Coordinates of C-alpha atoms and ligand atoms in Angstrom, one line a residue:
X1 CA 2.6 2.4 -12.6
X2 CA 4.0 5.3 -15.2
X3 CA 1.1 6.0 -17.7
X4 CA 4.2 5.0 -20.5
X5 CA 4.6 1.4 -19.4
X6 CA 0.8 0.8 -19.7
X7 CA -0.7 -1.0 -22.3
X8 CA -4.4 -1.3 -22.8
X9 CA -5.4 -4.0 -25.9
X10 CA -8.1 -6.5 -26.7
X11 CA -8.1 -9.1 -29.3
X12 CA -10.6 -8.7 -32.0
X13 CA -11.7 -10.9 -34.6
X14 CA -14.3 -12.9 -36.4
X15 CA -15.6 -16.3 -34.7
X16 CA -13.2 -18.9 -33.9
X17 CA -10.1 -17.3 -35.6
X18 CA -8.3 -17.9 -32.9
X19 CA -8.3 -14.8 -30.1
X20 CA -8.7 -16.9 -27.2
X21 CA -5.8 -19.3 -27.9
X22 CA -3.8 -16.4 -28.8
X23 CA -4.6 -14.8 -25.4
X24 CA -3.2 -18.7 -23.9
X25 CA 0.2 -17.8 -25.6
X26 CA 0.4 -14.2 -24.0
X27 CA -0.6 -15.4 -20.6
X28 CA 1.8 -17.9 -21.1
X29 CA 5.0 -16.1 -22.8
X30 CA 4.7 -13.1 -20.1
X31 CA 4.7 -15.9 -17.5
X32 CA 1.2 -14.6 -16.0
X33 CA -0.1 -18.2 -15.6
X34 CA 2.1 -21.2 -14.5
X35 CA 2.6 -24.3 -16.7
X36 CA 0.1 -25.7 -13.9
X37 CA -2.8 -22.9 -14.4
X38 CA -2.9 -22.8 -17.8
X39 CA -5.1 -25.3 -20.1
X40 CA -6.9 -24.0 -23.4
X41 CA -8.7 -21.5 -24.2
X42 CA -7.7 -20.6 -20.1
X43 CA -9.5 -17.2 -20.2
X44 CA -13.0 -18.6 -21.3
X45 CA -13.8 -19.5 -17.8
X46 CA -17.7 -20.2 -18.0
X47 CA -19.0 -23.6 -18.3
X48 CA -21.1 -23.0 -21.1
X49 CA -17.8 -21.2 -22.8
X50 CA -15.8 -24.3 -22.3
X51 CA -18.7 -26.6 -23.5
X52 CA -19.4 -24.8 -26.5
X53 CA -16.1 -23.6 -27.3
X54 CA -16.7 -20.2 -28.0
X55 CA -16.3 -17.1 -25.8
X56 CA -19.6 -15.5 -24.8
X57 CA -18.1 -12.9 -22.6
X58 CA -15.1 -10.0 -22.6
X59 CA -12.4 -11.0 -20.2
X60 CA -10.2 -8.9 -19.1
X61 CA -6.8 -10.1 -17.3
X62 CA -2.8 -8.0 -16.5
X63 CA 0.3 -9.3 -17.4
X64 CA 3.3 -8.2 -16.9
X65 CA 6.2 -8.1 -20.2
X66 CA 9.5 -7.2 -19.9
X67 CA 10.7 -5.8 -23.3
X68 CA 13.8 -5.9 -25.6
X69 CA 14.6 -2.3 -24.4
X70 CA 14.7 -4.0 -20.8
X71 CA 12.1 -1.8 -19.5
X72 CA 8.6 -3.2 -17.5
X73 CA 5.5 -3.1 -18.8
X74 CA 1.8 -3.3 -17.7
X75 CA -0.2 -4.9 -20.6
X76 CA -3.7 -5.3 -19.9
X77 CA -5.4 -7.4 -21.9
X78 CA -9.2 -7.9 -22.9
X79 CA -10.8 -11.1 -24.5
X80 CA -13.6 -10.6 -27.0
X81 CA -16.3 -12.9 -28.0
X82 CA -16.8 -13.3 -31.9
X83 CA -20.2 -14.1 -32.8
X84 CA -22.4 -11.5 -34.5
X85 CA -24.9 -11.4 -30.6
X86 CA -21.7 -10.7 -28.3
X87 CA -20.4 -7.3 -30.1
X88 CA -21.6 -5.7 -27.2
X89 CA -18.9 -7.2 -25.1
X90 CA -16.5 -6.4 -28.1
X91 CA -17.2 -2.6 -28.0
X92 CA -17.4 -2.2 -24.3
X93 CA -14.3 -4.0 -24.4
X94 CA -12.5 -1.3 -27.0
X95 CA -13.5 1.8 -24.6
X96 CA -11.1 0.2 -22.2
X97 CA -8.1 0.0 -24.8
X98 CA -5.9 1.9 -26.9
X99 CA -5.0 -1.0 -29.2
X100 CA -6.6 -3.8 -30.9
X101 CA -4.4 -7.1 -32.3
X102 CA -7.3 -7.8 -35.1
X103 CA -6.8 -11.5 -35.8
X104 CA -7.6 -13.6 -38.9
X105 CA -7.4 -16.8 -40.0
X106 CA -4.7 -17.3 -42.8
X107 CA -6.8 -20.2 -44.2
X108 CA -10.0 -18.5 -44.4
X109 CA -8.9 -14.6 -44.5
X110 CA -11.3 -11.9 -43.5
X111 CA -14.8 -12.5 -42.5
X112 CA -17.8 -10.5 -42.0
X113 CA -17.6 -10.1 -38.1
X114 CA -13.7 -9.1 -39.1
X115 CA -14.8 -6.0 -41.0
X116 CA -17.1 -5.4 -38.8
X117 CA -14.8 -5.4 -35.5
X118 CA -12.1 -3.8 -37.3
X119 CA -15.2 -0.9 -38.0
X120 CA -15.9 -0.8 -34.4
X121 CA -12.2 -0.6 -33.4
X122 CA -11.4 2.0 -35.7
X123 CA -14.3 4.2 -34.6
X124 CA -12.9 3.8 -31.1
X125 CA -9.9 5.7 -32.2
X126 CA -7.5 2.2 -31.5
X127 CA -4.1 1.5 -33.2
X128 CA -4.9 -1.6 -35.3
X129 CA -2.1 -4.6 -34.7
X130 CA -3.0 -6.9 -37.9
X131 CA -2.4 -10.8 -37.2
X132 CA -2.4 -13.9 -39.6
X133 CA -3.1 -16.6 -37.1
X134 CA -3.4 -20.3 -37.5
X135 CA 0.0 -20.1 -40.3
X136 CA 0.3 -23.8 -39.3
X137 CA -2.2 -25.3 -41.2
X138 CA -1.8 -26.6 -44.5
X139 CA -4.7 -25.0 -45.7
X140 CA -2.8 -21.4 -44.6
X141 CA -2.1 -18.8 -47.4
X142 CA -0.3 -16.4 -45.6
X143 CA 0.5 -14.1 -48.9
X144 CA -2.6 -13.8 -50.4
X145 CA -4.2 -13.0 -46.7
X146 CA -1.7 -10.3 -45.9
X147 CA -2.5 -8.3 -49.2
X148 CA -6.0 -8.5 -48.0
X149 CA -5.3 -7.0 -44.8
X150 CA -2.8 -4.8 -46.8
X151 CA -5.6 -3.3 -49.0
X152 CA -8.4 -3.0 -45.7
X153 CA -6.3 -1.3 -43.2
X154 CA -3.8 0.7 -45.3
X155 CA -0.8 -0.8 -43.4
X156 CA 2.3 -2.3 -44.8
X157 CA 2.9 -5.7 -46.0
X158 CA 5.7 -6.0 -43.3
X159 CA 3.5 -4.4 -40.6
X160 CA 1.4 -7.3 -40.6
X161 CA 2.3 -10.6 -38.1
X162 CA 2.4 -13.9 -38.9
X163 CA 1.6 -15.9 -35.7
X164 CA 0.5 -19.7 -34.7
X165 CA -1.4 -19.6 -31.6
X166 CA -1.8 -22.9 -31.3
X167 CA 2.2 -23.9 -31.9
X168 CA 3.6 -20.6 -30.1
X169 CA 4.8 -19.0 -33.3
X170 CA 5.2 -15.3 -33.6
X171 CA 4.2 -14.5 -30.0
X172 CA 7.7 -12.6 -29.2
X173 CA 7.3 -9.9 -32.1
X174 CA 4.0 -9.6 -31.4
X175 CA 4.4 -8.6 -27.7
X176 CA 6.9 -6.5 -28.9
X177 CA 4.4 -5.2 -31.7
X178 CA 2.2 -4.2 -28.8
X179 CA 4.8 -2.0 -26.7
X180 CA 5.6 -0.3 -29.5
X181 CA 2.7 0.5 -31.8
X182 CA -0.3 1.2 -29.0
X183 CA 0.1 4.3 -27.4
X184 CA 0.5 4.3 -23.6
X185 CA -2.9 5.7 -22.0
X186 CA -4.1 9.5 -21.1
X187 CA -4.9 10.7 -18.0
X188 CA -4.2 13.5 -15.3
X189 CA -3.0 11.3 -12.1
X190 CA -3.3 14.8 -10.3
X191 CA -7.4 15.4 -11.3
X192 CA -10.3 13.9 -9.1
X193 CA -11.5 10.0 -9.8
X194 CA -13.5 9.4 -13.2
X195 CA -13.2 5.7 -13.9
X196 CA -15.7 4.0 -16.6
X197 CA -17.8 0.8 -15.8
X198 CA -17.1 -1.2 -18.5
X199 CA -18.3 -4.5 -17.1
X200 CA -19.4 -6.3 -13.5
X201 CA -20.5 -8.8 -11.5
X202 CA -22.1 -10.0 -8.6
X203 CA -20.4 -11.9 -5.8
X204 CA -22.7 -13.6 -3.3
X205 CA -20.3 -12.2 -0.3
X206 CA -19.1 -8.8 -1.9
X207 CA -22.5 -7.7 -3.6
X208 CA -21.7 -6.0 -7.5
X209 CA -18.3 -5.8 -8.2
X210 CA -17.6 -3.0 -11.1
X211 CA -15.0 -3.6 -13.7
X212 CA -13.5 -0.3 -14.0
X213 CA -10.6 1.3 -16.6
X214 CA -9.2 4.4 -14.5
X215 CA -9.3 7.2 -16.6
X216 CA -8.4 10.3 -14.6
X217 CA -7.2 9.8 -10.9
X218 CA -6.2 6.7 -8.6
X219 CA -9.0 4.8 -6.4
X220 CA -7.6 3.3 -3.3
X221 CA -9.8 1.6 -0.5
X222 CA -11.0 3.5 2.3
X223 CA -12.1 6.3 0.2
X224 CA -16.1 7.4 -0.4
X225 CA -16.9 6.6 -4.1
X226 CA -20.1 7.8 -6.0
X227 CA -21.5 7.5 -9.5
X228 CA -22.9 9.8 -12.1
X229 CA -26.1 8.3 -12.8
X230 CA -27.1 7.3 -9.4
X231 CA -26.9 9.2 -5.7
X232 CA -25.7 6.3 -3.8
X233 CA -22.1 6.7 -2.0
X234 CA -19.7 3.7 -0.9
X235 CA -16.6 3.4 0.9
X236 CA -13.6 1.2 -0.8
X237 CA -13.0 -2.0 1.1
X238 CA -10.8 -3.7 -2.0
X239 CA -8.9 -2.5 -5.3
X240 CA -7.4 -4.8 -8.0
X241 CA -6.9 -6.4 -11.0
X242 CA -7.8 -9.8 -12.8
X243 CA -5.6 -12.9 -13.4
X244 CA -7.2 -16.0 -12.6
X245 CA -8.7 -14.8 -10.0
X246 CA -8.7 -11.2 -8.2
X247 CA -5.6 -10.1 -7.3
X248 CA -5.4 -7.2 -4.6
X249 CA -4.0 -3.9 -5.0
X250 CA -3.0 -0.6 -2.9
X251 CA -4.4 1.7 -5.8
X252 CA -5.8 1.2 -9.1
X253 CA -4.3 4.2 -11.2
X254 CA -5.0 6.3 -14.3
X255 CA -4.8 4.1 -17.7
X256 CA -5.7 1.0 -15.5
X257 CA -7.9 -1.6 -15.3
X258 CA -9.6 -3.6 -12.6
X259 CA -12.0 -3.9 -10.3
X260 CA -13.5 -2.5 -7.2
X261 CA -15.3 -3.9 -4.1
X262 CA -17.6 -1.5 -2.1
X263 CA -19.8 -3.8 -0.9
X264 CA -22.3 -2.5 -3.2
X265 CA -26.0 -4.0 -2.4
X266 CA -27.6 -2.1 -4.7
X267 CA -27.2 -3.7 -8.0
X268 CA -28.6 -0.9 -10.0
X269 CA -26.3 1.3 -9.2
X270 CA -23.6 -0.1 -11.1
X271 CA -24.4 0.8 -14.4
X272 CA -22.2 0.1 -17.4
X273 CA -21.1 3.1 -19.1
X274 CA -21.7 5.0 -15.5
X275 CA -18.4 6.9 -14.7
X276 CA -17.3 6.2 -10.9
X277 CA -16.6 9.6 -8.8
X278 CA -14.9 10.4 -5.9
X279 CA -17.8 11.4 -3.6
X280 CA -15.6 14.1 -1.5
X281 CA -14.3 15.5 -4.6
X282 CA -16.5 14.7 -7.7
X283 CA -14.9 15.9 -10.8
X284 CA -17.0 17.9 -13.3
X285 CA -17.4 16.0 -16.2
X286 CA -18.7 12.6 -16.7
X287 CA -17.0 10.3 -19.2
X288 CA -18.9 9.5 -21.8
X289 CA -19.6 6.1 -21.7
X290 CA -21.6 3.8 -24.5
X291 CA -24.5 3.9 -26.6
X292 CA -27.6 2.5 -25.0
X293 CA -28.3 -1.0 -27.0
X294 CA -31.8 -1.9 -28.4
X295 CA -32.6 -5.9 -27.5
X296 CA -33.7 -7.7 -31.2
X297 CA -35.4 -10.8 -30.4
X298 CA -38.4 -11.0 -28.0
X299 CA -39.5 -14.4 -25.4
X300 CA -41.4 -14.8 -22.6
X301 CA -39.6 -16.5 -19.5
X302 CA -41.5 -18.5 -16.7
X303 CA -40.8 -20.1 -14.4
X304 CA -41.9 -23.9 -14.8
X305 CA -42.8 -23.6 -10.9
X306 CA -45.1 -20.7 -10.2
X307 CA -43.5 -20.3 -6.7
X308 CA -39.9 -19.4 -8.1
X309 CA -41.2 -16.3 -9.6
X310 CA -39.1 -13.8 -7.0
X311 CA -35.9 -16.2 -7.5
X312 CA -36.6 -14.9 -11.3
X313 CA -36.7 -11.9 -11.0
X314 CA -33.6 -11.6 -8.4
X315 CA -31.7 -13.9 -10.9
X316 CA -32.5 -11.7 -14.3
X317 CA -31.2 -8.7 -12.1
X318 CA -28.1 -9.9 -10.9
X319 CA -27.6 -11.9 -14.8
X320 CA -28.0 -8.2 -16.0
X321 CA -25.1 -7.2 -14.2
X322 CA -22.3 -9.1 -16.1
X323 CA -24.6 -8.6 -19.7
X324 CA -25.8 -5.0 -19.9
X325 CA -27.4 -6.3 -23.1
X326 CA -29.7 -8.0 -21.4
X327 CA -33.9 -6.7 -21.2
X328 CA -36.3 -8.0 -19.1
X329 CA -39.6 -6.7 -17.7
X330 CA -43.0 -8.4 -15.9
X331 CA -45.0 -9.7 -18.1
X332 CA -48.4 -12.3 -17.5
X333 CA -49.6 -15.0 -19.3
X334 CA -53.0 -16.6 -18.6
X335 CA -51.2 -20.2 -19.5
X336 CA -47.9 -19.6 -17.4
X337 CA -48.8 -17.2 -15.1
X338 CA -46.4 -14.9 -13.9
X339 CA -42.7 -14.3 -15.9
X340 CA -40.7 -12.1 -17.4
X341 CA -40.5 -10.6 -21.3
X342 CA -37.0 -10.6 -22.2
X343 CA -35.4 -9.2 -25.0
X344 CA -32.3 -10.5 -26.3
X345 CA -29.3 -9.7 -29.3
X346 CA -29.9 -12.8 -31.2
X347 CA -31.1 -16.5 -30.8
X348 CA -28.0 -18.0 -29.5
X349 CA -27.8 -14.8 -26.7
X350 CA -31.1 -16.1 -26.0
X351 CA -30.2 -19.3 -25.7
X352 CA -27.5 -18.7 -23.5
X353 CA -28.9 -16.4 -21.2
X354 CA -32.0 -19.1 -20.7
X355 CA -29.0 -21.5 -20.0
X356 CA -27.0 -19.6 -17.6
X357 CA -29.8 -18.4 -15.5
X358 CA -30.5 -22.4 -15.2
X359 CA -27.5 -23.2 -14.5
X360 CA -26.1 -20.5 -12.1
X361 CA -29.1 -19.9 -10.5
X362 CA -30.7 -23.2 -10.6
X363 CA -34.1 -22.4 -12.0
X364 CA -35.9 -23.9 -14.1
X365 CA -37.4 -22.0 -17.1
X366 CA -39.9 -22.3 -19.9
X367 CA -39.7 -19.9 -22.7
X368 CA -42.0 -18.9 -25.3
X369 CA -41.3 -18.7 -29.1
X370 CA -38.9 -15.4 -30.0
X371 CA -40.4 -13.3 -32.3
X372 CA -39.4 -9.4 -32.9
X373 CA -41.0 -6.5 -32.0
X374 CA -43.8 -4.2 -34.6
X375 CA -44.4 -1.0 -34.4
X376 CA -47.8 0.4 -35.0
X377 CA -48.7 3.9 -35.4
X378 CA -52.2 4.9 -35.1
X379 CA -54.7 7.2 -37.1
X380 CA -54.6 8.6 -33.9
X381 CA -51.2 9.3 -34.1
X382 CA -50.8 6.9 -30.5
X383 CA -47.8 4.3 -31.2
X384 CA -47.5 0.6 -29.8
X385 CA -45.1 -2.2 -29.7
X386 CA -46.8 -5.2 -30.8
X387 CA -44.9 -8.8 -30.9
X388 CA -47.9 -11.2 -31.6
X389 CA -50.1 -10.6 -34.9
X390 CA -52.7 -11.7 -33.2
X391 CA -52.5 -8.5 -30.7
X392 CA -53.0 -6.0 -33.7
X393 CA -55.6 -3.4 -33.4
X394 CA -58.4 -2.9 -35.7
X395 CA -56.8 -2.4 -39.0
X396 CA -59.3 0.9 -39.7
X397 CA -57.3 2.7 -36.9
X398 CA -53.8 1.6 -38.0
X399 CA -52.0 4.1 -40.0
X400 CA -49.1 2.4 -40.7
X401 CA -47.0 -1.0 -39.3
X402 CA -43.1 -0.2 -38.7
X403 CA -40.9 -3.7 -39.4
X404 CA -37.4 -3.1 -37.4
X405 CA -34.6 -3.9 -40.5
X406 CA -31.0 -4.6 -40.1
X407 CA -28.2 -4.0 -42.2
X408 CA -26.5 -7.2 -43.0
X409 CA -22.9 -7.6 -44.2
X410 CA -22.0 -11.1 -46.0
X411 CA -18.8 -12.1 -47.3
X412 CA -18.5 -15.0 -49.5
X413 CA -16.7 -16.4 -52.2
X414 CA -17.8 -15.2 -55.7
X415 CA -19.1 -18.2 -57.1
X416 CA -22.0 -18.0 -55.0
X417 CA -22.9 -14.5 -55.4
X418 CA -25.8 -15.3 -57.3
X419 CA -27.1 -18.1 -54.7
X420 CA -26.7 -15.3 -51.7
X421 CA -28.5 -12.6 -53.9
X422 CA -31.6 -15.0 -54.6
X423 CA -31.5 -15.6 -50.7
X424 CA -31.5 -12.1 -50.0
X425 CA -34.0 -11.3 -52.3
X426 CA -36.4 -14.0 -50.9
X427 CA -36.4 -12.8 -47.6
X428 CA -37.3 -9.5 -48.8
X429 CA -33.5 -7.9 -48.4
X430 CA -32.6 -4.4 -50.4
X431 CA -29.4 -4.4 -52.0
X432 CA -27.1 -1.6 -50.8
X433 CA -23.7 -2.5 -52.2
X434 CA -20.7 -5.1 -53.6
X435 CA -17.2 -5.0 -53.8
X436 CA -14.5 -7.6 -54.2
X437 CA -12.5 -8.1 -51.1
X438 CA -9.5 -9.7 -53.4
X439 CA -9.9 -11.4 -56.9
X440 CA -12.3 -14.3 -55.3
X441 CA -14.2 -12.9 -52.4
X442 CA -17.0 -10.6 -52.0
X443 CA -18.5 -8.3 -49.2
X444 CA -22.4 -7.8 -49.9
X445 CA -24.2 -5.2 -48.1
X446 CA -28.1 -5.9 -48.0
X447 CA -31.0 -4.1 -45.8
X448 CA -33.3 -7.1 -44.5
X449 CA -36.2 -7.5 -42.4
X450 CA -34.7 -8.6 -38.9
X451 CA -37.7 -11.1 -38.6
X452 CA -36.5 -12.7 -42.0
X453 CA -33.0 -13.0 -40.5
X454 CA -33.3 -14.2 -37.8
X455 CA -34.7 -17.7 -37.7
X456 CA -32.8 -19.6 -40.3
X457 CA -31.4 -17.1 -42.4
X458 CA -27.6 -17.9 -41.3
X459 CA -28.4 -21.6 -41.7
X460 CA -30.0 -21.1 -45.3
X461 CA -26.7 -18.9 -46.5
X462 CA -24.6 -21.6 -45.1
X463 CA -26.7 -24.2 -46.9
X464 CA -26.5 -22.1 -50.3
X465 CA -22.6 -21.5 -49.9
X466 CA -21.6 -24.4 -49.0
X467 CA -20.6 -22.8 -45.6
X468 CA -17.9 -20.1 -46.7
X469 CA -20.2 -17.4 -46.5
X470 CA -20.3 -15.1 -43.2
X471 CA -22.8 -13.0 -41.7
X472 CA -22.9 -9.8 -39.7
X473 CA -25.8 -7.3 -38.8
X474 CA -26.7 -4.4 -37.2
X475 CA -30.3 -2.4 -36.4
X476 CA -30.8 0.3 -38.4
X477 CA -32.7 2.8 -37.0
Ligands
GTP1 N1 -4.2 -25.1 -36.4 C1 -4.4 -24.0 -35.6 N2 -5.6 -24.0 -34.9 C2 -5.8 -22.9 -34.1 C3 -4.8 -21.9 -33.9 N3 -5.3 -20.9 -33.1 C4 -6.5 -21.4 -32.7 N4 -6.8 -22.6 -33.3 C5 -8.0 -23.4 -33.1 O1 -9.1 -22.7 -33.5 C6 -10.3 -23.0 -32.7 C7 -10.9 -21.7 -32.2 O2 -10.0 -21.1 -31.3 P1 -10.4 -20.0 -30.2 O3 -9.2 -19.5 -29.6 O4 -11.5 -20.6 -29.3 O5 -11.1 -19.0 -31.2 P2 -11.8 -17.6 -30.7 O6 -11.4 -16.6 -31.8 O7 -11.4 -17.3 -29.3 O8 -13.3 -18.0 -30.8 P3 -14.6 -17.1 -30.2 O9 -14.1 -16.5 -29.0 O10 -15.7 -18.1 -30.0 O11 -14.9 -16.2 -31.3 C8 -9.8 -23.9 -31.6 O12 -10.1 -25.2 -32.0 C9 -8.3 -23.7 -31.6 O13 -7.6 -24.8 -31.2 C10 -3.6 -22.0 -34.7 O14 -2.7 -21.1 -34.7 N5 -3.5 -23.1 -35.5
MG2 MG1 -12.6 -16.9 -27.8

């Protein structure tokens, strides 16, 4: 395909605004799915997704659009998840794109974890596509919510949509939207392969499977790949992209995206953020892939028969494949005997890698209590991680305890600004900053203790805002 009839985009936005059943009306407007394959939410294709109704994972699927100016175009699409221990998969997901369609909900306007994507997409470099969503429900203020996004981004009143994703309004202009406003992707067709790992996953038959966007190059199967972080060479059996389902290609081409099967045992060797190389002809330069990111919340994992301690470990390192974030390494317990310490991005990450590996690997676990992660520097100038007080060294030798903060962002209406400050400032929080979002909505910037956050912290802002407040955080170094 022409480098100007690609699109690359994901959908960004804060939790439950509305991206998935906005990526239904896509898939289902560019005819991708039939009538028959499609059902809610289609793209969140997990169990634990479709339980819980939230999307846990980036998906990534190609349509096809044919636009007003009757030409063809390649839109590849990417899913995000929305909750505050996923936006790893969100900024994986924007190295992959040129655009971002930044949803948010016309009843309930912009959000913490909208700022906070729409931060993360801009830093990427991506054309910003503003949506109201959700204009069907009474509760909808469309006007007020588009001067918002007026005043955030900068843009035009006109330039933001007005879609329902659940009644198929606005889907039209915003395909068109897409074709016009994000650029088509760079690349040099004519250079040797660099293709970036933005995601995998492990197939019992085909071993790891990379998700790749083609940057430079084409790969086409019976060539000899390699990687930059890793010696290893492979030959191509397969090339394609995602629908519902793989669906097989001659090449996969610069701006693309898809996957690759190279019958790749190895599982290490397909790191996110590695570039993928022609081995015959390896280009100079690596791309430069992602930030390496820092697990939060510590637990110990065993399992609850001592005799499936090798299915553990083989099931943490093939789970590690499709969630880069995840950490794991041996660890020994004199009451559980052999497991793993894993570290995690939050509580419900936790809880949902504890569940999957249960589920799709059939274990079954026991975890200890999560609890973050001390730093202790020495008189001796020797440093240690410690987790449990109770594993501190004499206090004579300490020279000083290092608490990991985060920054948190909270947006909330401003009758309860003085509820969220006494909340902050019981959990030990520094203020940073406040500014008024529009005449009744404020965006607080605190730095907290991560321990204080995150137990019950979300729960107690809820509690003290009568649930309108949002939360987003970050480390800080
Ligand atoms: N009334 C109305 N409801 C909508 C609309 N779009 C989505 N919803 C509902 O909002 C809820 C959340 O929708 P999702 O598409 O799962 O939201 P999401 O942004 O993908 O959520 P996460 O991926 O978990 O962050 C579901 O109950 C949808 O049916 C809309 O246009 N109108
Ligand atoms: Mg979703």
């Amino acid at each position: 395909m022409a480098l100007d009839r690609i699109r690359n985009f994901c959908i960004v936005a804060h939790i439950d605004h509305g991206k998935s059943t906005l990526a239904d009306r896509l898939l289902e407007q560019t005819g991708t799915l039939t009538h028959r394959e499609m059902e809610a939410q289609v793209l969140d294709s997990l169990d634990l997704e479709r339980e819980r109704g939230i999307t846990i994972k980036l998906h990534a699927v190609r349509m096809r659009y044919e636009a007003k100016d009757g030409q063809r175009y390649q839109l590849n699409l990417i899913d995000t998840p929305g909750h505050v221990d996923f936006t790893y998969e969100v900024s994986r997901s924007l190295v992959a794109c040129e655009g971002a369609v930044l949803v948010v909900d016309a009843s309930q306007g912009v959000q913490a974890q909208t700022l906070s994507n729409l931060f993360l997409a801009l830093d990427a470099g991506l054309e910003i596509i503003p949506v109201l969503n959700k204009i069907d429900l009474p509760g909808a203020e469309p006007d007020r919510r588009k001067e918002e996004l007026v005043d955030l981004i900068g843009v035009k009143p006109e330039e933001v949509l007005s879609v329902s994703a659940k009644e198929g309004i606005g889907i039209d202009a915003l395909l068109e939207e897409i074709v016009q406003r994000v650029p088509p992707p760079k690349g040099d067709p004519d250079a040797p392969l660099r293709a970036l790992i933005f995601d995998s996953y492990y197939d019992r038959y085909q071993g790891a499977i990379p998700m790749v966007r083609v940057v430079d190059g084409f790969i086409r199967p019976g060539m000899r790949i390699g990687f930059g972080a890793v010696d290893s060479v492979y030959p191509v059996d397969e090339v394609g992209y995602l629908r519902l389902g793989r669906f097989e290609q001659e090449t996969l081409g610069p701006g693309e995206v898809g996957y690759l099967i190279a019958g790749i045992k190895r599982i290490s060797d397909t790191k996110v953020g590695d570039t993928v190389l022609d081995a015959d002809h390896r280009a100079e330069h690596l791309l430069p892939g992602y930030r390496e990111i820092k697990p939060m919340v510590f637990s110990g994992m065993y399992p609850s028969d001592s005799d499936d301690y090798e299915e553990l470990r083989d099931a943490l390192e093939k789970l590690k494949l499709n969630d880069g974030s995840l950490f794991y390494e041996p660890e020994t317990s004199t009451a559980l005997g052999f497991g793993f310490r894993c570290g995690f991005l939050g509580l419900l990450h936790m809880e949902i890698i504890q569940e999957r590996l249960e589920r799709e690997f059939g274990l079954d676990l026991v975890s200890t209590v999560p609890n973050v992660e001390y730093h202790v520097v020495m008189t001796d100038g020797e440093r240690i991680a410690i987790e449990n007080p109770s594993a501190m060294p004499d206090r004579s030798k300490i020279l000083r305890i290092e608490e990991p903060y985060v920054r948190a962002r909270i947006v909330c209406p401003s009758e309860y600004i003085g509820n969220v400050q006494k909340l902050c400032h019981e959990r030990r929080g520094e203020y940073r900053s406040m500014h008024y979002l529009d005449t009744t909505r404020v965006e607080f910037v605190y730095e907290l203790p991560l321990a204080e956050i995150v137990l019950d912290f979300y729960d107690r802002l809820k509690g003290s805002t009568r649930g309108y407040a949002s939360l987003d955080w970050e480390p800080l170094e």
